[in-house]
Amino acid sequence: MLGTIAVWGITATTVSNIMLIRAVYSQYIPRHIRTQLEIYFYKLLGWLSFYVHIKFNEHTEEGLKISENYDAIRNYLSSNTAARAQRLKANESKNSKSLVLSMDDHEEVEDVFNGVKVKWHSNMNEIQRQSNYGRNTSYERRFFTLTFHRRHRGMIIESYITHVLREGKAIGLRNRERKLYTNNSSSEWYPWRSGKWSNVPFHHPATFETLAMDPEKKERIKKDLVKFSKGKDYYKKVGKPWKRGYLLFGPPGTGKSTMISAIANFLDYDVYDLELTTVKDNSELKKLLLDTKGKSIIVIEDIDCSLDLTGQRKTKKEEDEEEDKEKKKEKKKEEDDKKSKVTLSGLLNSIDGLWSACSDEKIIIFTTNFVDKLDPALIRRGRMDNHIEMSYCRFEAFKVLAKNYLDIESHELYGEIKRLLEETDMSPADVAETLMPKSDEEDADVCIKRLVKTVEEEKEKARKVAEEEEKNKAEKEEKKKEEEAEKKKTEEEEKKVKGSEENGDLSEKNGTN
């Protein structure tokens, strides 16, 4: 009993002394000297130790990209060694019906390869940092450490690590859950925590089979996508980055967003929905695009609006208000801070310049309702390789919608509907909403008849609008003619008056003489 108390007393004293020495070391030894001492200390450990340690960071040293090697190692360890770990983290799988277990922070497991034992350690450091506003923030930095005896260095580096990365990437592809990403504001970019992108699982059900479009056009698009997805060697041979641009243009409600979802489901790609108005400048845009992965679609919707990055514009009433000069300066500064400074040149360089070759197998999609408003440099071939017009609903597209919503392929009114849709511009979204049953009592016949009535009403409405526009046009032309006649009459009268004045001046001059 006394011996145990004595041991505990010695241990407590030793721990106290160590803590005191550490406090004195941190407080009184300058940082640059501590850094040099630590370098020599680790060198000494390296000379004395028989083990080699390899560190794999979760992020690159610049913090620009997530390390694919780290993800591969995590997948490998979760599948092969997590069962032997004492502390585990539980995450939901993609079907949300089971759990995926992985090593918890500061946990260690063993692995065996060709009879050689190695150790993997899961590490996490919490780093404190003071922000510009004087507040302390912290972020977590994770990394794996591989430890092995130095006599196995060649085999571990040349064979084992390659094996782990290959197996881990294959596991990641098998367990991959597709994501829909949106970019965070740069004020929320905490390294190794929230990151540049937030994501949710991507479960949009749209497919090319359910897309309301001409079948031949859909088939051409699918063949183009298949050719791209198998084109790694071809793109390398011709010296181009493995990427492809699509421009989707057409009136609202014609299925541009649905087309994006159909492409993502067809290729099994992630989707990055890039909101340019929240991107501060060109440099930030490059960092965002660098932080995207391969097998993904980068989407910029309504590109004609996104490029007009003027922030919140003043109303006429605000412009007319009397303000002090100092207040105006402050207000202008606040508005400038809100504005995104992404330029057309910066966007072009990011999607088609040197930075575009930093990752492979990506599709970039722009959408717009008004293609004529776009700068030709933005949509030229090579940037937007495939221009796809999303048009109004015609008969072939209608048949797809009727099959989707009513599960029918023919009806006695199909002939009438074909004639009406060829004569009337109606978006697929409007047709789909009209076809959708509004109650359990409504059958296909009711919905088809409602569509016929709706299209007839739209046709009549379009006719009245056209007549009104024609009438307004005729009135404007008539008014223009009247204004021109009045202007001509006024000019003639002014000419007569001027002529009379000149004659009077001449007569007065002759009389004087």
Coordinates of C-alpha atoms in Angstrom, one line a residue:
M1 CA 0.0 0.0 0.0
L2 CA 2.8 2.4 1.0
G3 CA 4.7 1.4 -2.2
T4 CA 1.7 2.2 -4.4
I5 CA 1.3 5.6 -2.7
A6 CA 5.0 6.3 -3.2
V7 CA 4.8 5.4 -6.9
W8 CA 1.8 7.7 -7.4
G9 CA 3.6 10.5 -5.5
I10 CA 6.7 10.1 -7.8
T11 CA 4.4 10.0 -10.9
A12 CA 2.5 13.2 -9.8
T13 CA 5.8 15.0 -9.1
T14 CA 7.2 14.0 -12.5
V15 CA 4.1 15.1 -14.4
S16 CA 4.1 18.4 -12.5
N17 CA 7.8 19.0 -13.3
I18 CA 7.2 18.2 -17.0
M19 CA 4.3 20.6 -17.2
L20 CA 6.4 23.3 -15.5
I21 CA 9.3 22.8 -17.9
R22 CA 6.9 22.9 -20.9
A23 CA 5.3 26.1 -19.6
V24 CA 8.7 27.8 -19.1
Y25 CA 9.8 26.5 -22.6
S26 CA 6.8 27.9 -24.3
Q27 CA 6.8 31.3 -22.5
Y28 CA 10.5 32.2 -22.3
I29 CA 12.1 30.5 -25.3
P30 CA 11.6 32.6 -28.5
R31 CA 9.7 31.0 -31.3
H32 CA 12.5 30.9 -33.8
I33 CA 14.8 29.2 -31.3
R34 CA 12.0 26.7 -30.4
T35 CA 11.6 25.9 -34.1
Q36 CA 15.3 25.1 -34.5
L37 CA 15.3 23.0 -31.3
E38 CA 12.4 21.0 -32.5
I39 CA 14.0 20.4 -35.8
Y40 CA 17.1 19.0 -34.1
F41 CA 15.0 17.0 -31.7
Y42 CA 13.1 15.2 -34.6
K43 CA 16.4 14.6 -36.3
L44 CA 17.7 12.9 -33.2
L45 CA 14.6 10.8 -33.0
G46 CA 15.1 9.8 -36.6
W47 CA 18.7 8.7 -35.9
L48 CA 17.6 6.7 -32.9
S49 CA 14.4 5.2 -34.3
F50 CA 14.1 2.2 -36.5
Y51 CA 10.7 3.3 -37.9
V52 CA 9.6 5.5 -40.8
H53 CA 6.6 7.8 -40.6
I54 CA 4.7 9.0 -43.7
K55 CA 2.1 11.8 -43.3
F56 CA -1.0 12.1 -45.6
N57 CA -2.9 15.4 -45.1
E58 CA -6.6 15.8 -45.7
H59 CA -5.9 19.0 -47.8
T60 CA -3.1 20.2 -49.9
E61 CA -0.6 22.4 -48.1
E62 CA -2.1 25.5 -49.9
G63 CA -5.5 24.4 -48.7
L64 CA -6.9 24.8 -52.2
K65 CA -8.0 21.2 -52.8
I66 CA -9.1 18.2 -50.9
S67 CA -6.5 15.4 -51.2
E68 CA -7.8 12.5 -53.2
N69 CA -5.1 10.3 -51.6
Y70 CA -6.5 11.1 -48.1
D71 CA -10.0 10.0 -49.2
A72 CA -8.7 6.8 -50.8
I73 CA -6.8 5.9 -47.6
R74 CA -9.9 6.6 -45.4
N75 CA -12.0 4.3 -47.7
Y76 CA -9.3 1.6 -47.5
L77 CA -9.0 1.7 -43.7
S78 CA -12.8 1.8 -43.3
S79 CA -13.2 -1.3 -45.3
N80 CA -10.2 -3.3 -44.3
T81 CA -9.1 -2.3 -40.7
A82 CA -11.9 -0.4 -39.0
A83 CA -13.3 -3.6 -37.6
R84 CA -10.2 -3.9 -35.4
A85 CA -10.3 -0.3 -34.1
Q86 CA -11.5 0.4 -30.6
R87 CA -13.1 3.8 -31.3
L88 CA -15.2 4.3 -34.5
K89 CA -17.2 7.1 -36.2
A90 CA -20.6 6.1 -37.6
N91 CA -21.9 7.7 -40.7
E92 CA -25.0 7.0 -42.7
S93 CA -24.6 5.2 -46.0
K94 CA -26.1 6.4 -49.2
N95 CA -29.3 4.4 -48.7
S96 CA -29.6 5.7 -45.1
K97 CA -30.5 2.2 -44.0
S98 CA -27.2 1.1 -42.6
L99 CA -24.1 2.7 -41.1
V100 CA -20.6 3.1 -42.4
L101 CA -17.9 2.8 -39.7
S102 CA -14.6 4.5 -39.9
M103 CA -11.7 5.2 -37.5
D104 CA -12.3 8.0 -35.0
D105 CA -9.7 10.7 -34.4
H106 CA -6.5 9.7 -32.6
E107 CA -7.2 6.0 -33.2
E108 CA -4.6 3.4 -34.3
V109 CA -4.9 0.2 -36.3
E110 CA -2.6 -2.4 -37.8
D111 CA -2.6 -3.7 -41.3
V112 CA -0.6 -6.6 -42.8
F113 CA 0.7 -6.6 -46.4
N114 CA 2.8 -9.5 -47.8
G115 CA 3.6 -10.6 -44.2
V116 CA 4.7 -7.1 -43.1
K117 CA 2.9 -5.3 -40.3
V118 CA 2.3 -1.5 -40.6
K119 CA 0.4 0.9 -38.4
W120 CA -2.1 3.6 -39.4
H121 CA -2.8 6.5 -37.0
S122 CA -5.8 8.9 -37.5
N123 CA -4.7 12.4 -36.3
M124 CA -6.5 15.7 -35.7
N125 CA -5.0 19.0 -34.7
E126 CA -7.2 22.0 -33.6
I127 CA -5.5 25.2 -34.7
Q128 CA -6.4 28.5 -33.2
R129 CA -6.3 31.7 -35.3
Q130 CA -7.2 35.3 -34.6
S131 CA -9.4 36.9 -37.2
N132 CA -9.1 40.5 -38.5
Y133 CA -11.9 41.5 -36.1
G134 CA -10.0 40.3 -33.1
R135 CA -12.1 37.2 -32.6
N136 CA -10.4 33.8 -32.1
T137 CA -11.5 31.1 -34.5
S138 CA -10.4 27.5 -34.7
Y139 CA -10.4 24.9 -37.4
E140 CA -9.5 21.2 -37.5
R141 CA -6.7 19.7 -39.5
R142 CA -6.8 16.0 -40.1
F143 CA -4.1 13.6 -41.4
F144 CA -3.2 10.0 -41.4
T145 CA 0.3 8.7 -40.4
L146 CA 1.7 5.4 -41.8
T147 CA 4.4 3.8 -39.6
F148 CA 6.6 0.9 -40.6
H149 CA 10.1 -0.5 -40.0
R150 CA 12.7 1.1 -42.1
R151 CA 14.0 -2.2 -43.5
H152 CA 10.7 -2.4 -45.4
R153 CA 10.9 1.1 -46.9
G154 CA 11.2 0.0 -50.5
M155 CA 8.4 -2.4 -50.5
I156 CA 6.0 -0.1 -48.6
I157 CA 6.6 2.9 -50.8
E158 CA 6.7 1.1 -54.1
S159 CA 4.0 -1.6 -53.6
Y160 CA 1.9 -1.1 -50.4
I161 CA 1.0 2.6 -50.8
T162 CA 0.0 2.0 -54.4
H163 CA -2.1 -1.0 -53.3
V164 CA -3.9 1.1 -50.6
L165 CA -4.6 4.0 -53.0
R166 CA -5.9 1.7 -55.8
E167 CA -8.1 -0.2 -53.4
G168 CA -9.3 2.9 -51.7
K169 CA -10.3 4.6 -54.9
A170 CA -12.2 1.5 -56.1
I171 CA -14.1 1.3 -52.8
G172 CA -14.9 5.0 -53.1
L173 CA -16.4 4.5 -56.6
R174 CA -18.5 1.5 -55.3
N175 CA -19.8 3.5 -52.3
R176 CA -20.0 6.9 -54.0
E177 CA -23.1 8.9 -53.3
R178 CA -23.7 11.6 -55.9
K179 CA -23.9 15.2 -54.5
L180 CA -25.4 18.5 -55.4
Y181 CA -23.0 21.3 -54.3
T182 CA -23.5 25.0 -53.9
N183 CA -20.6 27.4 -53.2
N184 CA -20.3 29.1 -49.8
S185 CA -19.4 32.8 -49.4
S186 CA -15.7 33.3 -48.8
S187 CA -16.5 34.6 -45.3
E188 CA -17.5 31.0 -44.5
W189 CA -14.3 29.4 -45.8
Y190 CA -12.9 27.8 -42.7
P191 CA -10.1 25.5 -43.9
W192 CA -10.7 21.8 -43.1
R193 CA -14.2 22.5 -41.7
S194 CA -17.0 23.9 -43.8
G195 CA -14.9 24.4 -46.9
K196 CA -15.8 26.2 -50.1
W197 CA -18.8 24.0 -51.0
S198 CA -21.8 22.8 -49.1
N199 CA -23.6 19.7 -50.4
V200 CA -26.7 17.5 -50.2
P201 CA -27.4 14.1 -51.7
F202 CA -28.5 14.4 -55.4
H203 CA -31.7 12.4 -55.9
H204 CA -33.4 14.2 -58.8
P205 CA -35.4 11.6 -60.8
A206 CA -35.2 13.2 -64.2
T207 CA -33.9 10.9 -67.1
F208 CA -33.7 11.3 -70.8
E209 CA -36.6 8.9 -71.0
T210 CA -38.8 11.3 -69.1
L211 CA -37.4 14.4 -70.7
A212 CA -40.0 16.2 -73.0
M213 CA -38.0 16.6 -76.1
D214 CA -37.8 15.3 -79.7
P215 CA -36.5 11.7 -79.6
E216 CA -33.9 12.3 -82.3
K217 CA -32.5 15.3 -80.6
K218 CA -32.3 13.4 -77.3
E219 CA -30.4 10.6 -79.0
R220 CA -27.9 13.0 -80.5
I221 CA -27.2 14.5 -77.1
K222 CA -26.8 11.0 -75.5
K223 CA -24.3 9.9 -78.1
D224 CA -22.3 13.1 -77.6
L225 CA -22.2 12.5 -73.8
V226 CA -21.1 8.8 -74.2
K227 CA -18.4 9.9 -76.6
F228 CA -17.2 12.5 -74.1
S229 CA -17.2 10.1 -71.1
K230 CA -15.0 7.6 -73.0
G231 CA -12.7 10.2 -74.5
K232 CA -9.8 10.4 -72.0
D233 CA -7.2 9.1 -74.4
Y234 CA -8.7 11.1 -77.3
Y235 CA -8.5 14.4 -75.5
K236 CA -5.0 13.7 -74.4
K237 CA -4.0 12.9 -78.0
V238 CA -5.4 16.2 -79.4
G239 CA -3.9 18.2 -76.6
K240 CA -7.1 19.5 -74.9
P241 CA -8.3 19.3 -71.3
W242 CA -10.9 16.6 -70.8
K243 CA -13.9 18.8 -70.5
R244 CA -16.9 19.8 -72.6
G245 CA -19.2 22.9 -72.6
Y246 CA -22.9 22.9 -73.1
L247 CA -25.1 26.0 -73.7
L248 CA -28.8 25.4 -72.9
F249 CA -30.9 28.3 -74.2
G250 CA -34.6 28.8 -74.6
P251 CA -37.7 30.4 -73.0
P252 CA -38.5 29.8 -69.3
G253 CA -40.2 26.5 -68.6
T254 CA -38.7 24.6 -71.5
G255 CA -36.7 22.1 -69.3
K256 CA -33.2 23.5 -69.0
S257 CA -32.8 22.5 -65.3
T258 CA -34.4 19.1 -66.1
M259 CA -31.9 18.6 -68.9
I260 CA -29.0 19.1 -66.4
S261 CA -30.5 16.6 -64.0
A262 CA -31.0 14.1 -66.9
I263 CA -27.3 14.5 -68.0
A264 CA -26.1 14.0 -64.4
N265 CA -28.2 10.8 -64.0
F266 CA -27.1 9.5 -67.4
L267 CA -23.4 10.0 -66.7
D268 CA -23.6 9.4 -62.9
Y269 CA -21.9 12.8 -62.2
D270 CA -22.0 15.2 -59.3
V271 CA -23.5 18.6 -59.9
Y272 CA -21.8 21.9 -58.7
D273 CA -24.3 24.8 -58.9
L274 CA -22.1 27.8 -59.1
E275 CA -23.7 31.1 -57.9
L276 CA -21.5 33.8 -59.4
T277 CA -23.1 36.6 -57.5
T278 CA -21.6 35.3 -54.2
V279 CA -18.1 35.0 -55.6
K280 CA -15.9 37.9 -54.5
D281 CA -13.4 38.1 -57.4
N282 CA -11.6 36.2 -60.1
S283 CA -9.1 34.7 -57.7
E284 CA -11.9 33.3 -55.5
L285 CA -13.6 31.8 -58.6
K286 CA -10.4 29.9 -59.5
K287 CA -10.1 28.5 -56.0
L288 CA -13.7 27.3 -56.1
L289 CA -13.3 25.5 -59.4
L290 CA -10.0 24.0 -58.2
D291 CA -12.0 22.5 -55.3
T292 CA -14.3 20.6 -57.6
K293 CA -13.8 16.9 -58.4
G294 CA -13.8 15.0 -61.7
K295 CA -16.9 13.3 -62.9
S296 CA -18.9 16.4 -62.3
I297 CA -21.0 19.0 -64.0
I298 CA -20.4 22.7 -63.2
V299 CA -23.6 24.7 -63.7
I300 CA -24.0 28.4 -64.1
E301 CA -27.7 29.1 -64.6
D302 CA -29.0 32.3 -66.2
I303 CA -25.5 33.3 -67.2
D304 CA -26.8 36.5 -68.8
C305 CA -27.9 37.7 -65.3
S306 CA -25.0 36.2 -63.4
L307 CA -22.5 38.3 -65.4
D308 CA -24.3 41.5 -64.6
L309 CA -22.5 41.6 -61.2
T310 CA -23.6 45.0 -60.1
G311 CA -24.9 44.1 -56.7
Q312 CA -28.0 45.9 -55.5
R313 CA -28.7 48.8 -57.8
K314 CA -30.1 52.1 -56.6
T315 CA -33.7 53.0 -57.4
K316 CA -34.5 56.4 -59.0
K317 CA -35.9 57.6 -55.8
E318 CA -32.7 56.9 -54.0
E319 CA -30.7 58.6 -56.7
D320 CA -32.8 61.7 -56.3
E321 CA -32.5 61.9 -52.5
E322 CA -30.4 64.7 -51.1
E323 CA -27.6 63.2 -49.0
D324 CA -24.5 64.6 -47.4
K325 CA -21.2 64.0 -49.2
E326 CA -19.8 61.9 -46.4
K327 CA -22.9 59.6 -46.3
K328 CA -22.7 59.1 -50.0
K329 CA -19.1 58.0 -49.7
E330 CA -20.0 55.5 -47.0
K331 CA -22.9 54.2 -48.9
K332 CA -20.9 53.7 -52.0
K333 CA -18.2 51.9 -50.1
E334 CA -20.8 49.5 -48.6
E335 CA -22.2 48.8 -52.0
D336 CA -18.8 48.2 -53.5
D337 CA -18.1 45.7 -50.8
K338 CA -21.3 43.8 -51.7
K339 CA -20.5 43.7 -55.4
S340 CA -18.9 40.7 -57.0
K341 CA -15.8 41.6 -58.9
V342 CA -15.8 38.6 -61.2
T343 CA -15.2 39.7 -64.7
L344 CA -16.0 38.2 -68.0
S345 CA -12.3 37.8 -68.7
G346 CA -11.8 36.0 -65.3
L347 CA -14.7 33.6 -66.0
L348 CA -13.3 32.8 -69.4
N349 CA -9.8 32.1 -68.0
S350 CA -11.3 29.9 -65.3
I351 CA -13.3 27.7 -67.6
D352 CA -11.0 27.7 -70.7
G353 CA -7.6 29.0 -69.7
L354 CA -4.6 27.3 -68.0
W355 CA -6.6 26.7 -64.9
S356 CA -9.2 24.5 -66.8
A357 CA -6.6 21.8 -67.2
C358 CA -6.1 21.2 -63.4
S359 CA -8.7 18.4 -63.3
D360 CA -10.3 16.1 -65.8
E361 CA -13.7 14.8 -66.9
K362 CA -15.9 17.8 -66.3
I363 CA -18.9 19.2 -68.1
I364 CA -19.6 23.0 -67.9
I365 CA -23.2 24.0 -68.5
F366 CA -24.5 27.6 -69.0
T367 CA -28.2 28.3 -69.2
T368 CA -29.9 31.4 -70.5
N369 CA -33.3 32.6 -71.6
F370 CA -31.8 35.2 -73.9
V371 CA -28.9 33.8 -75.9
D372 CA -28.6 37.1 -77.9
K373 CA -27.5 39.0 -74.8
L374 CA -24.4 36.9 -74.3
D375 CA -20.9 38.0 -75.3
P376 CA -19.9 35.9 -78.4
A377 CA -16.5 35.2 -76.7
L378 CA -18.4 33.3 -73.9
I379 CA -20.3 30.9 -76.1
R380 CA -17.9 30.3 -79.0
R381 CA -17.1 26.7 -79.9
G382 CA -14.3 25.4 -77.7
R383 CA -15.9 26.9 -74.6
M384 CA -19.5 26.0 -75.2
D385 CA -19.0 23.2 -77.6
N386 CA -22.7 22.1 -77.9
H387 CA -25.5 24.6 -78.2
I388 CA -28.8 23.0 -77.3
E389 CA -32.0 24.9 -77.9
M390 CA -34.8 24.1 -75.4
S391 CA -37.9 24.9 -77.4
Y392 CA -41.6 25.1 -76.8
C393 CA -43.6 21.9 -76.5
R394 CA -44.4 20.2 -79.8
F395 CA -46.3 17.0 -80.4
E396 CA -43.3 14.6 -79.9
A397 CA -42.5 16.2 -76.6
F398 CA -46.2 16.1 -75.6
K399 CA -46.3 12.3 -76.2
V400 CA -43.5 11.9 -73.7
L401 CA -45.4 14.0 -71.1
A402 CA -48.6 12.1 -71.7
K403 CA -46.8 8.8 -71.1
N404 CA -45.1 10.2 -68.0
Y405 CA -48.2 11.8 -66.4
L406 CA -51.1 9.7 -67.7
D407 CA -49.5 6.5 -68.8
I408 CA -51.2 6.6 -72.2
E409 CA -49.7 6.5 -75.7
S410 CA -52.7 7.4 -77.8
H411 CA -56.1 9.2 -77.6
E412 CA -58.8 10.3 -80.0
L413 CA -57.8 13.9 -79.5
Y414 CA -54.1 13.4 -80.3
G415 CA -54.7 14.8 -83.9
E416 CA -56.3 17.9 -82.5
I417 CA -53.5 18.4 -80.0
K418 CA -50.9 18.0 -82.7
R419 CA -52.5 20.7 -84.7
L420 CA -52.9 23.1 -81.8
L421 CA -49.3 22.6 -80.5
E422 CA -47.8 23.3 -83.9
E423 CA -49.8 26.6 -84.0
T424 CA -49.3 27.6 -80.3
D425 CA -46.1 28.3 -78.3
M426 CA -46.6 26.6 -74.9
S427 CA -43.8 25.5 -72.6
P428 CA -43.4 21.8 -71.6
A429 CA -43.8 23.0 -67.9
D430 CA -47.3 24.5 -68.7
V431 CA -48.3 21.4 -70.7
A432 CA -47.1 19.1 -67.8
E433 CA -49.1 21.1 -65.2
T434 CA -52.2 20.9 -67.4
L435 CA -51.9 17.1 -67.9
M436 CA -51.3 16.4 -64.2
P437 CA -54.5 15.0 -62.5
K438 CA -55.8 17.3 -59.8
S439 CA -57.8 14.7 -57.9
D440 CA -58.4 10.9 -57.8
E441 CA -61.5 11.4 -59.8
E442 CA -59.7 12.8 -62.8
D443 CA -58.7 10.3 -65.5
A444 CA -56.7 10.6 -68.7
D445 CA -59.7 11.6 -70.7
V446 CA -60.4 14.6 -68.4
C447 CA -56.8 15.7 -68.5
I448 CA -56.5 15.5 -72.3
K449 CA -59.7 17.5 -72.8
R450 CA -58.5 20.1 -70.3
L451 CA -55.2 20.4 -72.3
V452 CA -57.1 20.9 -75.5
K453 CA -59.2 23.6 -73.9
T454 CA -56.1 25.3 -72.4
V455 CA -54.1 25.3 -75.6
E456 CA -57.1 26.7 -77.5
E457 CA -57.3 29.5 -74.8
E458 CA -53.6 30.1 -75.2
K459 CA -54.0 30.3 -79.0
E460 CA -56.8 32.8 -78.7
K461 CA -54.8 34.8 -76.2
A462 CA -51.8 34.8 -78.5
R463 CA -54.1 35.9 -81.4
K464 CA -55.4 38.8 -79.3
V465 CA -51.9 39.8 -78.3
A466 CA -50.7 39.7 -81.9
E467 CA -53.7 41.8 -83.0
E468 CA -53.0 44.3 -80.2
E469 CA -49.4 44.5 -81.1
E470 CA -50.3 45.0 -84.8
K471 CA -52.8 47.7 -83.8
N472 CA -50.2 49.4 -81.7
K473 CA -47.7 49.2 -84.5
A474 CA -50.2 50.7 -86.9
E475 CA -51.0 53.5 -84.5
K476 CA -47.3 54.2 -84.0
E477 CA -46.7 54.3 -87.7
E478 CA -49.6 56.6 -88.2
K479 CA -48.5 58.8 -85.4
K480 CA -45.0 58.9 -86.9
K481 CA -46.4 59.9 -90.2
E482 CA -48.4 62.7 -88.6
E483 CA -45.3 63.9 -86.7
E484 CA -43.3 63.9 -89.8
A485 CA -46.0 65.8 -91.7
E486 CA -46.3 68.3 -88.9
K487 CA -42.5 68.6 -88.8
K488 CA -42.4 69.2 -92.5
K489 CA -45.1 71.8 -92.3
T490 CA -43.3 73.6 -89.5
E491 CA -40.1 73.6 -91.5
E492 CA -41.8 75.0 -94.5
E493 CA -43.5 77.8 -92.4
E494 CA -40.1 78.6 -90.8
K495 CA -38.6 78.7 -94.2
K496 CA -41.2 81.2 -95.5
V497 CA -40.8 83.4 -92.4
K498 CA -37.1 83.3 -92.8
G499 CA -37.5 84.2 -96.5
S500 CA -39.8 87.1 -95.6
E501 CA -37.3 88.4 -93.1
E502 CA -34.5 88.3 -95.5
N503 CA -36.5 90.2 -98.2
G504 CA -37.5 92.8 -95.6
D505 CA -33.9 93.3 -94.6
L506 CA -32.9 93.6 -98.3
S507 CA -35.6 96.3 -99.0
E508 CA -34.5 98.3 -95.9
K509 CA -31.0 98.2 -97.0
N510 CA -31.8 99.4 -100.5
G511 CA -34.0 102.3 -99.1
T512 CA -31.1 103.4 -96.9
N513 CA -28.8 103.4 -99.9

